Tab-separated table of C-alpha atoms and ligand atoms in Angstrom:
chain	number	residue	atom	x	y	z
A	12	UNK	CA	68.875	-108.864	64.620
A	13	UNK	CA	66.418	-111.313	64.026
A	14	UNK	CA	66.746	-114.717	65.717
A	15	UNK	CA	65.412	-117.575	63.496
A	16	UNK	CA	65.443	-120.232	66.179
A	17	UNK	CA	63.350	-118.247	68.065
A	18	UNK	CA	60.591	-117.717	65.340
A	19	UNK	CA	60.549	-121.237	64.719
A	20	UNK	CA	60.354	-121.950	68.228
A	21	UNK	CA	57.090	-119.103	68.889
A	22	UNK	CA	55.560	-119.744	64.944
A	23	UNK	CA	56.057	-122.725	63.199
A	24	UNK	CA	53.940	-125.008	62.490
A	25	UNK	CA	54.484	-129.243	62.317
A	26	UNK	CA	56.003	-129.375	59.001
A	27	UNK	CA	53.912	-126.670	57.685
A	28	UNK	CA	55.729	-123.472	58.286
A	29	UNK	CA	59.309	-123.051	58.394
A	30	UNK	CA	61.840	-120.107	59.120
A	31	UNK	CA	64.577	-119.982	57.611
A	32	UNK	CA	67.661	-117.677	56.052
A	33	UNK	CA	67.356	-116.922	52.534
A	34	UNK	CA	70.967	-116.323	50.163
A	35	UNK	CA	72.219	-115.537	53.933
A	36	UNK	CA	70.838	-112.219	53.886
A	37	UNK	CA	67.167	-111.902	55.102
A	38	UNK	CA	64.818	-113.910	56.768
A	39	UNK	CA	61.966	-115.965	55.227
A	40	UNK	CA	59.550	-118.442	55.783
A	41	UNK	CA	57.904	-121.714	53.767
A	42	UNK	CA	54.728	-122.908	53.487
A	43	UNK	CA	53.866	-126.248	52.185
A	44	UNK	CA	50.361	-127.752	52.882
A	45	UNK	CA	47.961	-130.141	51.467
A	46	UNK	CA	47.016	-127.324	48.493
A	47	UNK	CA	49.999	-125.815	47.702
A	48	UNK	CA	54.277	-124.496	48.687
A	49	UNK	CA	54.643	-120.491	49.233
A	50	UNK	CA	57.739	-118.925	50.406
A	51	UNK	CA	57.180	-115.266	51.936
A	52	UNK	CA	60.430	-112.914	52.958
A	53	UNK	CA	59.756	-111.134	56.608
A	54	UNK	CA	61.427	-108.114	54.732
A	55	UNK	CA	58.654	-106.067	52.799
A	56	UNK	CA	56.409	-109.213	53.869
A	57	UNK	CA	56.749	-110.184	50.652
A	58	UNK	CA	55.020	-113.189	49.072
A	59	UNK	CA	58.212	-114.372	46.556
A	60	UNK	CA	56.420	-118.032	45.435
A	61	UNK	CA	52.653	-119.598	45.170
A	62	UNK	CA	52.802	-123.204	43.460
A	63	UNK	CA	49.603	-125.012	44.086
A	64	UNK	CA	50.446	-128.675	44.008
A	65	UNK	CA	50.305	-129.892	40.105
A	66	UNK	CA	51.151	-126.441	38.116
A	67	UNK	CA	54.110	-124.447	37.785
A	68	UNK	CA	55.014	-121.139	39.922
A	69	UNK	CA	52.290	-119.089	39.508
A	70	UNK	CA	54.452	-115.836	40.650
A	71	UNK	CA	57.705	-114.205	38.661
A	72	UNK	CA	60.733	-113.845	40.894
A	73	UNK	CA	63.817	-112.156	39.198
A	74	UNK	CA	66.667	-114.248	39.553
A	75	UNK	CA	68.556	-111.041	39.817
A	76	UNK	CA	66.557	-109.712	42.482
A	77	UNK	CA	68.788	-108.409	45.134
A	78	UNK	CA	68.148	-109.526	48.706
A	79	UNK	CA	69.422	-107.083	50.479
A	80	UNK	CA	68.398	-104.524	53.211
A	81	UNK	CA	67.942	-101.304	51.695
A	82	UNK	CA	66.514	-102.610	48.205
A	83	UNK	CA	63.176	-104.063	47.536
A	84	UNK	CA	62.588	-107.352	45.798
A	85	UNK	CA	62.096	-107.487	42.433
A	86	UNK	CA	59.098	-110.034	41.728
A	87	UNK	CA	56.677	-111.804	43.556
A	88	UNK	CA	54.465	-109.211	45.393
A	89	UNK	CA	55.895	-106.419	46.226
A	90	UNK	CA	53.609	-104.351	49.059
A	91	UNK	CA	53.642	-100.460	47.907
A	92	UNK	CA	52.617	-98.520	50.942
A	93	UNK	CA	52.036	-95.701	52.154
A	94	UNK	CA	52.155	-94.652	48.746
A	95	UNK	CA	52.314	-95.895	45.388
A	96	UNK	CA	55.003	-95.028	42.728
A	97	UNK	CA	56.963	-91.892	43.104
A	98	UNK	CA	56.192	-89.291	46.549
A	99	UNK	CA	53.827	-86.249	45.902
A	100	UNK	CA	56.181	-84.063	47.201
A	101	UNK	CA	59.964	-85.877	47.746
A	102	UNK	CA	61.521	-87.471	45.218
A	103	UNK	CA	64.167	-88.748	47.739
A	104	UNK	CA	62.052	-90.931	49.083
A	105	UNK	CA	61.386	-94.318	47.657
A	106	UNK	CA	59.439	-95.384	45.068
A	107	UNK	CA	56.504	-97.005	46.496
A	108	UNK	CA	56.806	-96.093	49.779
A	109	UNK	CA	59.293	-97.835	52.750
A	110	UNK	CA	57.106	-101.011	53.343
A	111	UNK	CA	58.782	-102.616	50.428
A	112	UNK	CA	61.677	-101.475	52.421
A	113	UNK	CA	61.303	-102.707	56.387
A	114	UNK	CA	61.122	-106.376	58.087
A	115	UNK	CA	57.543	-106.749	58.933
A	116	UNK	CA	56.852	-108.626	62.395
A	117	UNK	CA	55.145	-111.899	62.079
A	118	UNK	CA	52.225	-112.170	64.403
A	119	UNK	CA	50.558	-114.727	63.876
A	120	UNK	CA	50.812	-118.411	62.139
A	121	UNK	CA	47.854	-120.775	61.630
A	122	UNK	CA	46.394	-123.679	60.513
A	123	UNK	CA	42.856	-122.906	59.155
A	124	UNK	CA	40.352	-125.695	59.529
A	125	UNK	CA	39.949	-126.154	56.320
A	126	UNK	CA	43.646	-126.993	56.484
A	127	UNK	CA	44.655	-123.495	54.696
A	128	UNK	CA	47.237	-121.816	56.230
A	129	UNK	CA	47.124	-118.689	57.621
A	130	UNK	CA	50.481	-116.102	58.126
A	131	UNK	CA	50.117	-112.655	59.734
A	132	UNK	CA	52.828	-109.642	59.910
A	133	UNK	CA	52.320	-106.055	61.108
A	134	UNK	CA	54.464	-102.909	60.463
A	135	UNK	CA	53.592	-100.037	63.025
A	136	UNK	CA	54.252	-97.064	62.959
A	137	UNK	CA	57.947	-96.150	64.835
A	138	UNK	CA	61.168	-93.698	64.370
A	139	UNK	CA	62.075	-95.367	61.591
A	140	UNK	CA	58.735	-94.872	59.575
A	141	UNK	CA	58.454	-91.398	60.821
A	142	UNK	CA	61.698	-90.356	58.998
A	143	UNK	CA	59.480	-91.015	55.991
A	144	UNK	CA	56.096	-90.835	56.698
A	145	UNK	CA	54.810	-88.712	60.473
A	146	UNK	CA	51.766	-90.687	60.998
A	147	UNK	CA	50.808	-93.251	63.710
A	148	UNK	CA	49.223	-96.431	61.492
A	149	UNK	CA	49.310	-99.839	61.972
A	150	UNK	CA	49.499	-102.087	59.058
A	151	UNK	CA	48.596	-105.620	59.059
A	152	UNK	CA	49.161	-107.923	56.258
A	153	UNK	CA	47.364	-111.526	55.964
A	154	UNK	CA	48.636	-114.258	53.495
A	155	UNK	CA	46.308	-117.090	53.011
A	156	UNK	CA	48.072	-120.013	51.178
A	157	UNK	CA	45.181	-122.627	50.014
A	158	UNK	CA	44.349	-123.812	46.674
A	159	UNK	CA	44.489	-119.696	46.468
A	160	UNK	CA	46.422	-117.179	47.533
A	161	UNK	CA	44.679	-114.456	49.452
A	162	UNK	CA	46.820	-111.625	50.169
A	163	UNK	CA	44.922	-108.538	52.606
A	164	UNK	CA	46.473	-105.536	53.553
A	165	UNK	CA	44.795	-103.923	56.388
A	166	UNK	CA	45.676	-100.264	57.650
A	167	UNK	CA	44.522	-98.430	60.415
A	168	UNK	CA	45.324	-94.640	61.268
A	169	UNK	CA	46.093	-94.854	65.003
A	170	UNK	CA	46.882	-91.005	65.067
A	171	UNK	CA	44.308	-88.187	66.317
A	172	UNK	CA	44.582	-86.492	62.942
A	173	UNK	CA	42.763	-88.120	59.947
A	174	UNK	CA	45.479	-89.693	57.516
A	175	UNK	CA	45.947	-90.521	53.793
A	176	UNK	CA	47.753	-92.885	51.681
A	177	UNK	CA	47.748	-94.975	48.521
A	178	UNK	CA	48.792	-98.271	48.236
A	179	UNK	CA	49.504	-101.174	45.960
A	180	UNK	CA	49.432	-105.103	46.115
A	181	UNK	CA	51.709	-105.348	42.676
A	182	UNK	CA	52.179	-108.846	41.942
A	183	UNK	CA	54.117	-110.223	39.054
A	184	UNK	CA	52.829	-113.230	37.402
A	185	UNK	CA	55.055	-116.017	35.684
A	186	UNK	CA	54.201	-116.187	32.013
A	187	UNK	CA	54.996	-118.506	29.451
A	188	UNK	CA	55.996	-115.760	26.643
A	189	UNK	CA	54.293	-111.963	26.872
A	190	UNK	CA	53.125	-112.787	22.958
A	191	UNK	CA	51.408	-115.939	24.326
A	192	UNK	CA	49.490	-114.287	27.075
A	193	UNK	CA	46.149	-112.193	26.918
A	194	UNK	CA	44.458	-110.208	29.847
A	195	UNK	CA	40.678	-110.484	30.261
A	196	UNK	CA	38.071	-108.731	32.528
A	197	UNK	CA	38.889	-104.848	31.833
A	198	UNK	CA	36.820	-104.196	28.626
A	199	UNK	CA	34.833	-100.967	28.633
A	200	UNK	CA	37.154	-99.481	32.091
A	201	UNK	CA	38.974	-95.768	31.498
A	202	UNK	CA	42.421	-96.078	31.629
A	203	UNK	CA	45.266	-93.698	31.766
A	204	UNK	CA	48.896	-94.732	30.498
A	205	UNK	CA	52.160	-93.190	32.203
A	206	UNK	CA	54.172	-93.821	28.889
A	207	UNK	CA	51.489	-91.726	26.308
A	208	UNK	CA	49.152	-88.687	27.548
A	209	UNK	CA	45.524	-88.834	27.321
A	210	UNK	CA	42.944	-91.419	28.947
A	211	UNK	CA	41.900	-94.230	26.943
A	212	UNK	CA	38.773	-97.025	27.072
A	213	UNK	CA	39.670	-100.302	27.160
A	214	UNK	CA	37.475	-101.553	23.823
A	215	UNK	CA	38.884	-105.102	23.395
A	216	UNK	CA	37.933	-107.457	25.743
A	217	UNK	CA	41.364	-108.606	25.331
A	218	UNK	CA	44.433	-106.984	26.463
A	219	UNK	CA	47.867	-108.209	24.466
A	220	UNK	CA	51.171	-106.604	25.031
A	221	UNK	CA	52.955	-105.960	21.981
A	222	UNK	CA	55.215	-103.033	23.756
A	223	UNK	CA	56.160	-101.576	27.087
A	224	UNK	CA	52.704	-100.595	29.342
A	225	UNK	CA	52.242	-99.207	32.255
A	226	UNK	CA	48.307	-99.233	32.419
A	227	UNK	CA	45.944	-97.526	35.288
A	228	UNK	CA	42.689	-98.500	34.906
A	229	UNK	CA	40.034	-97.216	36.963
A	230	UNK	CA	36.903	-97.092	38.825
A	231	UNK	CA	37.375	-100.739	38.296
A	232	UNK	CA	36.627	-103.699	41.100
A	233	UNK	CA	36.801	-106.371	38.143
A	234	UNK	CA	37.970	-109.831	38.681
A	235	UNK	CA	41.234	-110.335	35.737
A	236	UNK	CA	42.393	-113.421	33.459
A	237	UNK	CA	45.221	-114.040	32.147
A	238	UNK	CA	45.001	-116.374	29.404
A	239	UNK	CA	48.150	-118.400	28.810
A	240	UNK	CA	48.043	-120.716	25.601
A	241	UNK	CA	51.529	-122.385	25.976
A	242	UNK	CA	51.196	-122.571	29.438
A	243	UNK	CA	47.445	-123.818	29.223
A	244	UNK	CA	46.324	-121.959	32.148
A	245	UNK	CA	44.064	-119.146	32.923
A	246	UNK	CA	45.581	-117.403	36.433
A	247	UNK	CA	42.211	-115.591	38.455
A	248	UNK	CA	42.669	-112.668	40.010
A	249	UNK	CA	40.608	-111.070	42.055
A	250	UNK	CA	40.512	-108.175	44.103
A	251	UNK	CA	38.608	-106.193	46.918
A	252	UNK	CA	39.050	-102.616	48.812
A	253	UNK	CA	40.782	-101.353	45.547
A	254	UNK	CA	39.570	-99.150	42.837
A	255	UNK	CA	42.099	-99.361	40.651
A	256	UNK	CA	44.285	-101.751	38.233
A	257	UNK	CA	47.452	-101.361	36.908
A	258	UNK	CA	49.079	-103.803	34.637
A	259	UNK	CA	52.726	-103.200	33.871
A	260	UNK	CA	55.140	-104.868	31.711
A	261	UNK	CA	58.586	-102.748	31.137
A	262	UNK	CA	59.244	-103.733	27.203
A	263	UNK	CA	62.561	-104.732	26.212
A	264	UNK	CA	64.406	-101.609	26.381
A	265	UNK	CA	63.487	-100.953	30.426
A	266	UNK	CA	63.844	-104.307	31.011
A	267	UNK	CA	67.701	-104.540	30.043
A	268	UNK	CA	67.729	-100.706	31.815
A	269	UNK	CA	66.425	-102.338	35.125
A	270	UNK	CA	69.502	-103.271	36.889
A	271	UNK	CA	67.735	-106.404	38.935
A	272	UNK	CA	65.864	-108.240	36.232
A	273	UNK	CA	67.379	-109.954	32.867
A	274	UNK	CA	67.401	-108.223	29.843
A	275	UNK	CA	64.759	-110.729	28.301
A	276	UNK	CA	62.709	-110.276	31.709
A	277	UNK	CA	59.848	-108.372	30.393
A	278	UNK	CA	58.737	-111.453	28.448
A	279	UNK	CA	58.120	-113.327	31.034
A	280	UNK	CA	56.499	-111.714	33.700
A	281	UNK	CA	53.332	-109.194	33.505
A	282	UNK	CA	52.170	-107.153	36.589
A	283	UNK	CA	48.127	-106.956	37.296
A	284	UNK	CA	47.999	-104.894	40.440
A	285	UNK	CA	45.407	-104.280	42.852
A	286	UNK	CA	46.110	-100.666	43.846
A	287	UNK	CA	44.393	-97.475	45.374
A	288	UNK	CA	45.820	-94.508	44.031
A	289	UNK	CA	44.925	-91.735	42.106
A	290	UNK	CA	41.600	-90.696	42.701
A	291	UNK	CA	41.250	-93.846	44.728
A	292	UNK	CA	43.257	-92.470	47.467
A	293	UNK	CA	42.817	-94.270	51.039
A	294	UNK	CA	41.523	-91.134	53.374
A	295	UNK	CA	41.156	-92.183	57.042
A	296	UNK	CA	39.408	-91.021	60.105
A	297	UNK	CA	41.475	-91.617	63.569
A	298	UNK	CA	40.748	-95.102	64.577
A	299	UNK	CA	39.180	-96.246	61.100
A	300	UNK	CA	40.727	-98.834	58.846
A	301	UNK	CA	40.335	-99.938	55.280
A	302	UNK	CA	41.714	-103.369	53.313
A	303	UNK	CA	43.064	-103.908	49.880
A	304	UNK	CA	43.265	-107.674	49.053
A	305	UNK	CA	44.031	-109.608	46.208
A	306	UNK	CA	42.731	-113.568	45.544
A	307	UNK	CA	45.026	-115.408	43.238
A	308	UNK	CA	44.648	-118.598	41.866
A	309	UNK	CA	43.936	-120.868	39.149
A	310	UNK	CA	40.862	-121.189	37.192
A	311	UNK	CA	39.725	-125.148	36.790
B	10	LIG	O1	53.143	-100.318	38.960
B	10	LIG	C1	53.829	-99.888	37.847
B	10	LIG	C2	55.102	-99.175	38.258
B	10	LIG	O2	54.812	-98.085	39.084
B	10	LIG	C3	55.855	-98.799	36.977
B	10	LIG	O3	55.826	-97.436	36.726
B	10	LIG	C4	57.225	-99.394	37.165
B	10	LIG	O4	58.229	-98.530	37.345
B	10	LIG	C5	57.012	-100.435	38.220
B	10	LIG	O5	55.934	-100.049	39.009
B	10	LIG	C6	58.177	-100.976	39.020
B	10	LIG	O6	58.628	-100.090	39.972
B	10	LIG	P1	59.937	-100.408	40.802
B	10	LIG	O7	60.140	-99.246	41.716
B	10	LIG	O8	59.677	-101.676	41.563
B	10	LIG	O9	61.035	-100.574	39.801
């Protein structure tokens, strides 16, 4: 049981950083500084809302997301670890691993001097991930709420056997209108499609959705625009530690098939992911680390 008072009392900050209970379910926190108001769910550490001051939500939440232990989240950023999309081997565990899945302990709350603020959670490893997953790992995820969002996922194998996993930071971005929208910074990267065999090169420098896509580009450290003419804003992001991208939007028929989201969802969100996977998989001595981090914000 987690006791609110008493992570208000050890981490929050003035009227920075607030705990509170969200749809009386789980436990969340706010953010609201001189740059910009986040909100971030202890379960999954999940970053649900970035709104720099002056400009609309720059993340998607599904207003059918369920908030409930045993679910993930559906929007904002969900954190896919310790592997991304279906298991190798299991198909009875979950979809992008259990860390979408778990309350995350918060470790650590901070006022940068720059006057960013800084929130830190760790999941380690304990029964509970064993049932899933046998290794000994700490993961540590940073959330940097400034004029951008800087989201770091750190993981270290604490076992005496070398580890692997994959991972993904896979953020969904509020749109104005999928039609209206146009991804930039891929052209000329190899991509592979799970909805059409065969590997592909990205030729445009433009990337529209006209149907559902579920796109992994690799061997790609590129920074990525999305262009939004109604909107009138181009959202940045960039990326570090990761080898791939994945952009994902479900079309209309998954859309109304996905239980969580709207039935007209898929038009306004798209997913740009920072993920390793594939042949990008994270492969870790004992005692070594490695960090996947996204940087999120708006270009001027
Ligand atoms: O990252 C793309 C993807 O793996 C898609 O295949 C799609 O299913 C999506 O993630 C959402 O997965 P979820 O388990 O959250 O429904």
């Amino acid at each position: 049981m987690i006791d609110i008072d008493e992570l208000n009392d050890r981490f929050s900050l003035g009227g920075v950083v607030k705990f509170a209970e969200l749809h009386d379910k789980l436990v969340y926190l706010t953010v609201a500084n001189q740059y910009a108001d986040a909100q971030i769910c202890l379960y999954g550490a999940h970053v649900m809302s970035f709104r720099p001051h002056h400009s609309e939500e720059i993340l998607w939440m599904s207003p059918k997301s369920n908030f409930q232990i045993g679910q993930p989240i559906r929007g904002g950023i969900p954190v896919c670890f310790p592997w991304f999309g279906p298991h190798k081997s299991d198909s009875a565990k979950p979809q992008h691993g259990f860390g979408r899945l778990m309350y995350w302990e918060v470790t650590e709350t901070a006022v940068k001097t720059n006057g960013k603020t800084l929130v830190g959670f760790k999941l380690c490893s304990s029964d509970e991930t064993k049932a899933y997953w046998p290794h000994d790992f700490c993961a540590e995820l940073t959330v940097i709420i400034g004029k951008t969002l800087e989201v770091s996922l750190k993981v270290t194998n604490q076992s005496a056997e070398p580890l692997e996993y994959t991972c993904a930071l896979h953020s969904y971005y509020n749109i104005s209108a999928i039609e209206d929208i146009t991804i930039t910074g891929l052209q000329g990267a190899r991509y592979h499609s799970q909805l059409e065999p065969g590997e592909f090169i990205q030729d445009s420098p433009k990337i529209e959705i006209r149907k559902a896509e579920t796109r992994h580009y690799h061997n790609t450290i590129a920074t990525c625009m999305i262009e939004d003419s109604l909107f009138k804003r181009k959202i940045r992001i960039g990326k570090a530690g990761s080898g791939i991208t994945t952009v994902w939007n479900p079309g209309k028929d998954a859309s109304a098939a996905i239980d969580d989201m709207p039935n007209d969802a898929y038009l306004h969100f798209v997913c740009v992911e920072a993920v390793n996977a594939f042949e990008d998989v994270i492969k870790l001595a004992p005692g070594e680390s490695h960090s996947t981090s996204a940087m999120i914000g708006l270009e001027s």
